[in-house]
């Protein structure tokens, strides 16, 4: 039984290690995916994506460490975009009304003279 | 009308005849001959005024339809027009508002700030505080720029377009032009100009732009004062700074050109890839930089719009360029309406591969213009029709690259696009619907690898 558990975890660890090595290599390739190596193709994209995910991971790690130290972590606090959009549309409507009001004043002046 | 028609014909004829010696009376080599005539066309268009200047700008973005020489020549078209006297501009304002400029603004400057083909711009100051569509209230005394459509510009342009169209119909019947349809081109042109002649359209877009970039204090656009705006008069915030065409002065004043080039290019990518609406009339006179390294976008006369689907496909094409993947470029270009006939796919694919590999300049950075314009040309050579939006976008990207490079010669615009395209495609991949569709196949593939 113990043997089984041991070999199960060993396999699990190995899989992770291999996957991790593969991913790390992709990240490296993605990071310096410079001019050399013409004809990148679909693999190049996967490498590029892996590099970006790795960046995101580092950021997450830093945030977690900061939180462990008891620091305030600025979780990106954004107002709901739907509300912002709505606020803009109301502002735009107001702009149109302002415009129509200006037009009305012009008409009044024109009819007065 | 009849006499204008004659003027147009005689100006063009005079310029073409004057070009004959340089063209070796038609006997010089192809390139020399085409260059001489292209210059003559450009000069004729400049002589003929606004409508033709705009038409030349349109030709300069269609390398698929016109020769290299003509496209290059039209790109260098000068848009310098003598200013209209202030009294004339005051009359336009009076006819739009039925009162004097002094009744509308606290001050109005008779000396024009700038004079372009369609409009003239004057300085003024705000009389009463105004809350714009987005952002802080503008206090009384805020510096303003008033853009006024030149009197008669609209009518003259429409009339010229009508004449040019009837001439084009004849040319079309003579079949001298290769494959290209001058009448369709002029109709497209008329639609663009009509939009540009109503300044309210431009104003609305400027406000929208301010909103889109609300989280980026380094990218700004003038906000519109709507009660003082009509189709022919646009009242907006005055932007302080240097035009990009005066970049040397800006440099001398300590502007960080590298940061600016990257930020400016990034801002443009955001417009294209995130919002699907973009400023399609960028040139160095329409971009300002300020002493605190802010970029101000001006003149939203020509705007490109993309549907979410087009946006995604364009992102894919860009990713293909970033990661040099010709198959991806072709697949997604097809979805954008670039239909390569089956028997042409192989040569086009080969040409595209060559272009992708040849986009590097000696310093190792990539040259988008080389790729984009080369691609349009390649498609033209194989008789593939190009949707006009596609051409406009490529031209705009090429311009952004040119502008960014004027700021900082070593910038690699394709590299700037990399994080965008990658992130957007990554996001699209995480879409549950897509995952649901693709996951079973992915797991099966993984298992197949493992048991093999
Ligand atoms: N809000 C502003 N603040 C400061 N200067 C401005 C402003 N708007 C316009 N200008 C100046 O006026 C010039 C012409 O304005 P604009 O480009 O909008 O006119 P246009 O007739 O549409 O020109 P184009 O022929 O380039 O399309 C600009 O290049 C700029 O120098």
Coordinates of C-alpha atoms and ligand atoms in Angstrom, one line a residue:
Chain A
X1 CA 0.0 0.0 0.0
X2 CA 2.7 2.5 1.1
X3 CA 4.6 1.5 -2.0
X4 CA 1.6 2.4 -4.2
X5 CA 1.2 5.7 -2.6
X6 CA 4.9 6.4 -2.9
X7 CA 5.0 5.5 -6.6
X8 CA 1.8 7.4 -7.2
X9 CA 3.3 10.6 -5.8
X10 CA 6.6 10.0 -7.5
X11 CA 4.7 9.8 -10.8
X12 CA 2.8 12.9 -10.0
X13 CA 5.9 14.8 -9.1
X14 CA 7.7 13.6 -12.2
X15 CA 4.8 14.6 -14.5
X16 CA 4.8 18.0 -13.0
X17 CA 8.5 18.4 -13.3
X18 CA 8.5 17.4 -16.9
X19 CA 5.5 19.7 -17.7
X20 CA 7.2 22.4 -15.8
X21 CA 10.4 22.1 -17.7
X22 CA 8.5 22.1 -21.0
X23 CA 6.6 25.2 -20.0
X24 CA 9.8 26.9 -18.8
X25 CA 11.4 26.2 -22.1
X26 CA 8.4 27.6 -23.9
X27 CA 8.5 30.7 -21.7
X28 CA 12.2 31.2 -22.5
X29 CA 11.6 30.8 -26.2
X30 CA 8.6 33.2 -25.9
X31 CA 10.6 35.8 -24.0
X32 CA 13.4 36.0 -26.6
X33 CA 11.3 35.3 -29.6
X34 CA 13.3 37.9 -31.5
X35 CA 14.1 38.3 -35.1
X36 CA 16.0 35.1 -35.5
X37 CA 14.1 31.9 -36.3
X38 CA 12.1 32.8 -39.4
X39 CA 8.8 31.2 -40.0
X40 CA 7.6 31.1 -36.4
X41 CA 4.2 29.5 -37.0
X42 CA 1.6 28.4 -34.5
X43 CA 4.3 27.2 -31.9
X44 CA 5.7 30.6 -31.7
X45 CA 2.3 31.9 -30.6
X46 CA 2.1 29.3 -27.9
X47 CA 5.5 30.3 -26.6
X48 CA 4.5 33.9 -26.6
X49 CA 1.4 33.1 -24.7
X50 CA 3.4 31.0 -22.2
X51 CA 5.7 34.0 -21.6
X52 CA 2.8 36.2 -20.8
X53 CA 1.2 33.7 -18.5
X54 CA 4.5 33.4 -16.7
X55 CA 4.6 37.2 -16.2
X56 CA 1.1 37.0 -14.7
X57 CA 2.3 34.2 -12.4
X58 CA 5.2 36.3 -11.1
X59 CA 2.8 39.2 -10.4
X60 CA 0.5 36.8 -8.5
X61 CA 3.4 35.5 -6.5
X62 CA 4.5 39.0 -5.6
X63 CA 1.0 39.9 -4.5
X64 CA 0.8 36.8 -2.3
X65 CA 4.1 37.6 -0.7
X66 CA 3.1 41.1 0.0
X67 CA -0.1 40.0 1.5
X68 CA 1.8 37.5 3.7
X69 CA 3.8 40.5 4.9
X70 CA 0.5 42.1 5.8
X71 CA 0.7 44.8 3.2
X72 CA -2.3 46.2 1.5
X73 CA -2.5 44.8 -2.0
X74 CA -4.1 46.9 -4.6
X75 CA -6.5 44.5 -6.2
X76 CA -7.5 46.2 -9.4
X77 CA -10.6 48.0 -8.2
X78 CA -12.6 49.1 -11.2
X79 CA -16.0 50.5 -11.3
X80 CA -18.3 48.3 -13.2
X81 CA -17.7 49.0 -16.9
X82 CA -21.4 48.8 -17.6
X83 CA -22.1 51.7 -15.2
X84 CA -19.3 53.7 -16.7
X85 CA -20.7 53.1 -20.2
X86 CA -24.1 54.1 -19.0
X87 CA -22.7 57.3 -17.5
X88 CA -21.0 58.1 -20.7
X89 CA -24.2 57.6 -22.7
X90 CA -26.1 59.9 -20.3
X91 CA -23.3 62.5 -20.7
X92 CA -23.6 62.1 -24.5
X93 CA -27.3 62.6 -24.4
X94 CA -26.8 65.7 -22.3
X95 CA -24.3 66.9 -25.0
X96 CA -27.0 66.4 -27.7
X97 CA -29.6 68.3 -25.7
X98 CA -27.1 71.2 -25.1
X99 CA -26.6 71.2 -28.8
X100 CA -30.3 71.3 -29.6
X101 CA -30.7 74.0 -27.0
X102 CA -28.0 76.1 -28.7
X103 CA -29.8 75.5 -32.0
X104 CA -33.1 76.7 -30.5
X105 CA -31.5 79.9 -29.3
X106 CA -30.1 80.5 -32.8
X107 CA -33.6 80.0 -34.2
X108 CA -35.1 82.5 -31.7
X109 CA -32.4 85.0 -32.7
X110 CA -33.1 84.5 -36.3
X111 CA -36.8 84.9 -36.0
X112 CA -36.4 88.0 -33.8
X113 CA -34.2 89.9 -36.2
Chain B
X1 CA -20.2 74.0 -63.8
X2 CA -19.3 73.6 -67.4
X3 CA -16.4 76.0 -67.0
X4 CA -15.2 74.2 -63.9
X5 CA -15.2 71.0 -65.9
X6 CA -13.0 72.7 -68.4
X7 CA -10.7 74.0 -65.8
X8 CA -10.3 70.6 -64.4
X9 CA -9.5 69.1 -67.8
X10 CA -7.1 71.8 -68.7
X11 CA -5.2 71.8 -65.4
X12 CA -4.7 68.1 -65.7
X13 CA -3.8 68.3 -69.4
X14 CA -1.3 71.2 -68.8
X15 CA 0.4 69.3 -66.0
X16 CA 0.6 66.1 -68.0
X17 CA 2.0 67.8 -71.0
X18 CA 4.5 69.6 -68.9
X19 CA 5.7 66.2 -67.7
X20 CA 6.3 64.9 -71.2
X21 CA 10.0 65.9 -71.5
X22 CA 10.8 64.3 -68.1
X23 CA 8.9 61.2 -69.3
X24 CA 11.0 61.1 -72.4
X25 CA 7.9 61.7 -74.4
X26 CA 6.5 58.4 -73.3
X27 CA 9.6 56.5 -74.4
X28 CA 11.6 56.5 -71.1
X29 CA 11.7 53.3 -69.1
X30 CA 8.6 52.4 -67.2
X31 CA 9.6 53.6 -63.8
X32 CA 10.9 57.0 -65.1
X33 CA 7.8 57.6 -67.1
X34 CA 5.4 56.6 -64.3
X35 CA 7.3 58.8 -61.8
X36 CA 7.1 61.8 -64.1
X37 CA 3.4 61.4 -64.7
X38 CA 2.7 60.6 -61.1
X39 CA 4.3 63.9 -60.1
X40 CA 2.2 65.7 -62.7
X41 CA -1.0 64.2 -61.3
X42 CA -0.1 65.2 -57.8
X43 CA 0.6 68.8 -58.9
X44 CA -2.6 69.0 -60.8
X45 CA -4.5 67.8 -57.8
X46 CA -2.9 70.4 -55.6
X47 CA -3.8 73.1 -58.1
X48 CA -7.4 71.9 -58.2
X49 CA -8.0 72.3 -54.5
X50 CA -9.7 70.6 -51.6
X51 CA -11.8 67.9 -53.3
X52 CA -8.7 66.7 -55.3
X53 CA -6.4 67.0 -52.4
X54 CA -8.7 64.7 -50.4
X55 CA -9.0 62.4 -53.4
X56 CA -5.2 62.2 -53.6
X57 CA -5.2 61.2 -49.9
X58 CA -7.6 58.4 -50.7
X59 CA -5.4 57.2 -53.6
X60 CA -2.4 57.2 -51.4
X61 CA -4.0 54.4 -49.3
X62 CA -4.9 52.1 -52.2
X63 CA -1.6 50.5 -53.3
X64 CA -3.7 47.6 -54.5
X65 CA -5.3 49.8 -57.2
X66 CA -2.6 52.2 -58.2
X67 CA 1.1 52.1 -59.2
X68 CA 3.8 52.5 -56.5
X69 CA 4.9 55.7 -58.1
X70 CA 1.5 57.3 -57.9
X71 CA 0.9 56.1 -54.3
X72 CA 4.2 57.5 -53.1
X73 CA 3.6 60.8 -54.9
X74 CA 0.1 61.2 -53.5
X75 CA 1.4 60.5 -50.0
X76 CA 3.6 63.6 -50.2
X77 CA 0.6 65.8 -51.2
X78 CA 0.8 69.2 -49.5
X79 CA -2.3 70.3 -47.6
X80 CA -1.2 73.9 -47.3
X81 CA -4.0 76.2 -48.3
X82 CA -3.9 80.0 -48.0
X83 CA -6.0 81.2 -45.0
X84 CA -9.4 82.7 -45.5
X85 CA -9.7 86.3 -44.2
X86 CA -11.2 86.5 -40.7
X87 CA -14.2 88.5 -42.0
X88 CA -15.3 85.5 -44.1
X89 CA -14.9 83.1 -41.1
X90 CA -16.9 85.6 -38.9
X91 CA -19.7 85.5 -41.5
X92 CA -19.9 81.7 -41.4
X93 CA -20.2 81.9 -37.6
X94 CA -22.8 84.6 -37.9
X95 CA -24.9 82.5 -40.3
X96 CA -24.6 79.5 -38.1
X97 CA -25.5 81.2 -34.8
X98 CA -27.2 84.4 -35.8
X99 CA -24.8 86.4 -33.6
X100 CA -21.2 87.6 -33.4
X101 CA -18.3 85.5 -32.2
X102 CA -18.0 87.9 -29.2
X103 CA -21.5 86.9 -28.1
X104 CA -20.6 83.2 -28.2
X105 CA -17.1 83.2 -26.6
X106 CA -15.3 85.5 -24.1
X107 CA -12.7 86.2 -26.8
X108 CA -12.2 85.3 -30.4
X109 CA -8.8 85.5 -32.2
X110 CA -9.0 86.8 -35.8
X111 CA -5.5 85.4 -36.6
X112 CA -6.0 81.7 -37.7
X113 CA -4.2 79.0 -35.8
X114 CA -4.2 76.7 -38.8
X115 CA -5.7 76.6 -42.2
X116 CA -6.4 73.3 -43.9
X117 CA -8.2 72.1 -47.0
X118 CA -11.7 71.9 -45.5
X119 CA -11.5 74.0 -42.3
X120 CA -9.8 76.8 -40.6
X121 CA -9.0 76.9 -36.9
X122 CA -9.1 80.0 -34.6
X123 CA -8.4 80.4 -30.9
X124 CA -11.1 81.6 -28.4
X125 CA -11.9 81.4 -24.7
X126 CA -14.9 80.0 -23.0
X127 CA -17.4 82.5 -21.6
X128 CA -19.2 80.4 -19.1
X129 CA -18.2 77.2 -17.3
X130 CA -19.4 74.1 -19.1
X131 CA -19.6 70.4 -18.1
X132 CA -18.5 68.4 -21.1
X133 CA -19.8 64.9 -21.9
X134 CA -17.0 63.3 -19.9
X135 CA -14.7 64.6 -17.2
X136 CA -14.2 67.7 -15.1
X137 CA -16.1 70.9 -15.7
X138 CA -14.3 73.4 -18.0
X139 CA -14.1 76.7 -16.1
X140 CA -14.9 80.0 -17.8
X141 CA -11.8 81.3 -19.5
X142 CA -10.7 77.9 -20.7
X143 CA -8.7 78.2 -23.9
X144 CA -10.6 76.9 -27.0
X145 CA -10.0 76.0 -30.6
X146 CA -12.8 76.8 -33.0
X147 CA -12.8 74.8 -36.2
X148 CA -14.9 76.4 -39.0
X149 CA -15.7 74.8 -42.3
X150 CA -14.5 77.1 -45.1
X151 CA -17.4 78.8 -46.8
X152 CA -18.3 77.0 -50.1
X153 CA -16.0 74.1 -49.2
X154 CA -18.9 71.7 -49.0
X155 CA -20.5 72.9 -52.2
X156 CA -17.3 73.1 -54.1
X157 CA -16.2 69.6 -53.1
X158 CA -19.6 68.1 -53.9
X159 CA -19.6 69.8 -57.3
X160 CA -16.1 68.6 -58.0
X161 CA -16.9 65.1 -57.0
X162 CA -19.9 65.1 -59.4
X163 CA -17.7 66.3 -62.3
X164 CA -14.9 63.9 -61.5
X165 CA -17.4 61.2 -61.4
X166 CA -18.7 61.9 -64.9
X167 CA -15.1 62.1 -66.2
X168 CA -14.4 58.8 -64.4
X169 CA -17.4 57.2 -66.2
X170 CA -15.8 58.0 -69.5
X171 CA -12.4 56.7 -68.4
X172 CA -14.1 53.5 -67.2
X173 CA -15.6 53.1 -70.7
X174 CA -12.2 53.6 -72.3
X175 CA -10.9 50.8 -70.2
X176 CA -7.4 52.4 -69.8
X177 CA -7.2 51.7 -66.1
X178 CA -6.3 48.1 -65.0
X179 CA -9.1 46.3 -63.3
X180 CA -9.9 49.3 -61.2
X181 CA -13.3 50.9 -60.9
X182 CA -12.9 54.7 -60.7
X183 CA -16.6 55.3 -60.2
X184 CA -16.8 53.1 -57.2
X185 CA -13.7 54.8 -55.8
X186 CA -15.3 58.2 -56.2
X187 CA -18.5 57.0 -54.5
X188 CA -16.5 55.8 -51.6
X189 CA -14.8 59.2 -51.6
X190 CA -18.0 61.1 -51.6
X191 CA -19.2 59.2 -48.6
X192 CA -16.0 60.0 -46.7
X193 CA -16.2 63.7 -47.5
X194 CA -19.8 64.0 -46.6
X195 CA -19.0 62.6 -43.1
X196 CA -16.1 65.0 -42.7
X197 CA -18.2 68.0 -43.6
X198 CA -20.4 67.6 -40.6
X199 CA -18.2 68.5 -37.7
X200 CA -20.7 67.2 -35.1
X201 CA -19.8 63.6 -36.2
X202 CA -16.2 64.4 -35.5
X203 CA -17.1 66.0 -32.2
X204 CA -19.0 62.9 -31.0
X205 CA -16.0 60.8 -31.9
X206 CA -13.6 63.0 -29.9
X207 CA -15.8 62.7 -26.8
X208 CA -16.0 58.9 -27.3
X209 CA -12.2 58.8 -27.5
X210 CA -11.8 60.8 -24.3
X211 CA -14.1 58.2 -22.7
X212 CA -12.3 55.2 -24.1
X213 CA -9.0 56.5 -22.7
X214 CA -10.4 57.6 -19.4
X215 CA -8.0 55.3 -17.5
X216 CA -4.9 56.6 -19.3
X217 CA -4.0 60.2 -18.3
X218 CA -1.2 60.2 -20.9
X219 CA -3.6 60.1 -23.9
X220 CA -6.1 62.9 -24.4
X221 CA -8.3 64.5 -27.0
X222 CA -10.1 67.8 -27.0
X223 CA -13.5 67.8 -25.4
X224 CA -16.4 69.4 -27.2
X225 CA -18.5 72.4 -26.0
X226 CA -21.8 71.4 -27.5
X227 CA -23.9 74.5 -27.1
X228 CA -21.4 76.3 -29.3
X229 CA -21.2 73.6 -32.0
X230 CA -23.0 73.2 -35.3
X231 CA -22.4 71.2 -38.5
X232 CA -20.0 73.8 -39.6
X233 CA -18.5 75.2 -36.4
X234 CA -16.8 73.0 -33.8
X235 CA -15.9 74.4 -30.4
X236 CA -13.4 72.3 -28.5
X237 CA -10.7 72.5 -25.8
X238 CA -7.4 74.0 -27.0
X239 CA -4.6 71.6 -26.8
X240 CA -1.2 72.9 -25.9
X241 CA 1.9 71.2 -27.2
X242 CA 4.1 70.6 -30.2
X243 CA 2.9 69.0 -33.4
X244 CA 4.8 65.9 -34.1
X245 CA 6.1 67.7 -37.2
X246 CA 7.9 70.0 -34.8
X247 CA 9.4 67.1 -32.8
X248 CA 12.9 68.7 -32.7
X249 CA 11.6 71.5 -30.6
X250 CA 9.8 69.0 -28.3
X251 CA 13.1 67.0 -27.9
X252 CA 14.9 70.2 -27.0
X253 CA 12.3 70.7 -24.3
X254 CA 13.0 67.4 -22.7
X255 CA 10.2 65.3 -24.1
X256 CA 10.9 61.6 -23.6
X257 CA 10.6 60.4 -27.2
X258 CA 11.0 56.7 -26.6
X259 CA 8.2 56.6 -23.9
X260 CA 6.1 58.7 -26.2
X261 CA 6.6 56.5 -29.3
X262 CA 5.8 53.3 -27.4
X263 CA 2.8 54.9 -25.6
X264 CA 1.5 56.4 -28.8
X265 CA 1.7 53.2 -30.7
X266 CA 0.1 51.3 -27.8
X267 CA -2.8 53.7 -27.7
X268 CA -3.4 53.1 -31.3
X269 CA -3.4 49.4 -30.9
X270 CA -5.9 49.7 -28.1
X271 CA -8.3 51.6 -30.4
X272 CA -8.0 48.9 -33.0
X273 CA -7.9 45.7 -31.0
X274 CA -10.0 46.6 -27.9
X275 CA -12.5 49.2 -29.1
X276 CA -12.8 48.6 -32.8
X277 CA -12.9 52.3 -33.6
X278 CA -9.8 54.1 -34.5
X279 CA -8.4 57.4 -35.7
X280 CA -7.8 56.8 -39.4
X281 CA -6.4 60.1 -40.3
X282 CA -3.2 60.2 -38.3
X283 CA -0.5 62.4 -39.6
X284 CA 2.2 64.3 -37.8
X285 CA 0.1 67.5 -37.8
X286 CA -2.8 65.7 -36.0
X287 CA -0.8 64.6 -33.0
X288 CA 0.5 66.8 -30.3
X289 CA 2.9 66.1 -27.5
X290 CA 2.9 68.2 -24.4
X291 CA 5.8 69.1 -22.0
X292 CA 4.5 66.5 -19.5
X293 CA 4.8 63.7 -22.1
X294 CA 1.1 63.5 -22.8
X295 CA -0.2 62.7 -26.3
X296 CA -3.1 64.6 -27.7
X297 CA -5.1 63.3 -30.6
X298 CA -6.7 65.8 -32.9
X299 CA -9.0 65.8 -35.9
X300 CA -11.3 62.8 -35.9
X301 CA -12.5 63.5 -39.4
X302 CA -11.9 60.0 -40.6
X303 CA -12.7 57.1 -38.3
X304 CA -12.5 53.4 -38.9
X305 CA -15.0 51.1 -37.3
X306 CA -14.7 47.3 -36.8
X307 CA -17.3 44.9 -35.7
X308 CA -16.3 42.6 -32.8
X309 CA -15.9 39.8 -35.3
X310 CA -13.7 41.8 -37.6
X311 CA -11.7 42.9 -34.6
X312 CA -11.0 39.3 -33.6
X313 CA -10.0 38.4 -37.1
X314 CA -7.7 41.4 -37.4
X315 CA -6.2 40.5 -34.1
X316 CA -5.5 37.0 -35.6
X317 CA -3.9 38.5 -38.7
X318 CA -1.7 40.7 -36.4
X319 CA -0.8 37.7 -34.3
X320 CA 0.2 36.0 -37.6
X321 CA 2.5 38.8 -38.3
X322 CA 3.9 39.0 -34.8
X323 CA 4.5 35.2 -34.8
X324 CA 5.3 34.9 -38.5
X325 CA 2.6 32.4 -39.4
X326 CA 1.4 32.8 -43.0
X327 CA -1.4 30.2 -42.7
X328 CA -3.0 32.0 -39.8
X329 CA -2.7 35.3 -41.8
X330 CA -4.5 33.7 -44.8
X331 CA -7.2 32.0 -42.9
X332 CA -8.2 35.1 -41.0
X333 CA -7.8 37.4 -43.9
X334 CA -10.3 35.3 -45.8
X335 CA -12.8 35.9 -42.9
X336 CA -12.2 39.6 -43.4
X337 CA -13.3 39.3 -47.0
X338 CA -10.0 38.8 -48.7
X339 CA -10.9 35.9 -50.9
X340 CA -8.0 34.3 -52.6
X341 CA -9.2 32.0 -55.4
X342 CA -8.2 28.3 -54.8
X343 CA -5.7 28.2 -57.6
X344 CA -3.9 31.3 -56.3
X345 CA -3.6 30.2 -52.7
X346 CA -0.2 28.6 -53.1
X347 CA 1.6 31.5 -54.8
X348 CA 0.0 34.0 -52.4
X349 CA 1.0 31.9 -49.5
X350 CA 4.6 31.7 -50.7
X351 CA 4.7 35.4 -51.3
X352 CA 3.3 36.0 -47.9
X353 CA 5.9 33.8 -46.3
X354 CA 8.6 35.8 -48.1
X355 CA 7.1 39.1 -46.9
X356 CA 7.0 37.9 -43.3
X357 CA 10.6 36.9 -43.4
X358 CA 11.6 40.1 -45.2
X359 CA 10.0 42.5 -42.7
X360 CA 13.2 42.9 -40.7
X361 CA 15.3 45.9 -41.1
X362 CA 19.1 45.8 -40.7
X363 CA 18.8 46.9 -37.0
X364 CA 16.7 43.8 -36.3
X365 CA 13.4 45.6 -35.8
X366 CA 10.4 44.9 -38.0
X367 CA 9.0 47.1 -40.7
X368 CA 5.2 47.0 -40.7
X369 CA 4.8 49.3 -43.7
X370 CA 6.9 47.0 -45.8
X371 CA 4.7 44.0 -44.8
X372 CA 1.3 45.7 -44.9
X373 CA 1.7 47.5 -48.2
X374 CA 3.6 44.6 -49.7
X375 CA 0.7 42.3 -48.8
X376 CA -1.9 44.6 -50.4
X377 CA 0.2 44.7 -53.5
X378 CA 0.7 40.9 -53.5
X379 CA -3.1 40.5 -53.4
X380 CA -3.5 43.1 -56.1
X381 CA -1.1 41.2 -58.4
X382 CA -3.1 38.0 -58.0
X383 CA -6.3 39.8 -58.8
X384 CA -7.7 39.6 -55.3
X385 CA -10.2 42.3 -54.4
X386 CA -9.4 44.1 -51.1
X387 CA -12.2 45.3 -48.8
X388 CA -11.7 49.0 -48.3
X389 CA -11.7 48.8 -44.5
X390 CA -8.8 46.4 -44.7
X391 CA -6.8 48.9 -46.8
X392 CA -7.6 51.8 -44.4
X393 CA -6.5 49.8 -41.4
X394 CA -3.2 48.7 -42.9
X395 CA -2.6 52.3 -44.0
X396 CA -3.3 53.6 -40.6
X397 CA -1.0 51.1 -38.9
X398 CA 1.7 52.0 -41.4
X399 CA 1.2 55.6 -40.5
X400 CA 1.4 55.0 -36.8
X401 CA 4.6 53.2 -37.4
X402 CA 5.9 56.1 -39.4
X403 CA 4.9 58.5 -36.7
X404 CA 6.4 56.4 -33.9
X405 CA 9.5 56.0 -35.9
X406 CA 9.8 59.8 -36.4
X407 CA 9.9 60.0 -32.6
X408 CA 12.2 57.1 -32.0
X409 CA 13.8 55.4 -35.0
X410 CA 14.5 52.0 -33.5
X411 CA 10.9 51.3 -32.3
X412 CA 9.5 48.0 -33.4
X413 CA 5.8 48.4 -33.9
X414 CA 5.1 44.8 -34.4
X415 CA 6.7 44.1 -31.0
X416 CA 4.5 46.7 -29.5
X417 CA 1.5 44.8 -30.8
X418 CA 2.7 41.5 -29.3
X419 CA 1.2 41.8 -25.8
X420 CA -2.1 43.0 -27.2
X421 CA -2.7 40.4 -29.7
X422 CA -1.5 37.7 -27.4
X423 CA -3.6 38.8 -24.5
X424 CA -6.7 39.3 -26.6
X425 CA -6.4 35.9 -28.3
X426 CA -5.6 34.3 -24.9
X427 CA -8.8 35.8 -23.5
X428 CA -10.8 34.6 -26.5
X429 CA -9.4 31.1 -25.9
X430 CA -10.7 31.1 -22.4
X431 CA -14.2 31.8 -23.6
X432 CA -16.4 28.9 -22.1
X433 CA -18.2 28.3 -25.3
X434 CA -14.9 27.8 -27.1
X435 CA -13.4 25.7 -24.4
X436 CA -16.5 23.5 -24.4
X437 CA -16.1 23.0 -28.1
X438 CA -12.3 22.4 -28.1
X439 CA -11.6 20.7 -24.8
X440 CA -12.7 17.2 -25.7
X441 CA -10.5 17.2 -28.7
X442 CA -7.6 18.5 -26.7
X443 CA -7.9 15.9 -24.0
X444 CA -8.2 13.2 -26.6
X445 CA -5.0 14.5 -28.2
X446 CA -3.2 14.5 -24.9
X447 CA -4.3 10.9 -24.1
X448 CA -3.2 9.8 -27.6
X449 CA 0.2 11.3 -27.0
X450 CA 0.5 9.5 -23.6
X451 CA -0.6 6.1 -24.8
X452 CA 1.4 6.2 -28.0
Ligands
LIG1 N1 -8.1 71.4 -30.3 C1 -7.1 72.0 -30.9 N2 -6.1 72.5 -30.1 C2 -5.0 73.1 -30.7 N3 -4.8 73.1 -32.1 C3 -5.7 72.5 -32.9 C4 -6.9 72.0 -32.3 N4 -7.7 71.5 -33.3 C5 -7.0 71.8 -34.5 N5 -5.8 72.4 -34.2 C6 -4.8 72.8 -35.2 O1 -5.4 73.0 -36.4 C7 -4.9 72.2 -37.4 C8 -6.0 71.7 -38.4 O2 -7.0 71.1 -37.7 P1 -7.6 69.8 -38.3 O3 -6.6 68.8 -38.6 O4 -8.7 69.4 -37.4 O5 -8.3 70.3 -39.7 P2 -8.6 69.6 -41.0 O6 -9.2 70.6 -41.9 O7 -9.5 68.4 -40.7 O8 -7.2 69.1 -41.5 P3 -6.9 67.9 -42.5 O9 -6.7 68.4 -43.8 O10 -5.6 67.4 -41.8 O11 -7.9 66.8 -42.3 C9 -4.2 71.0 -36.6 O12 -3.2 70.4 -37.3 C10 -3.8 71.8 -35.4 O13 -2.5 72.4 -35.6

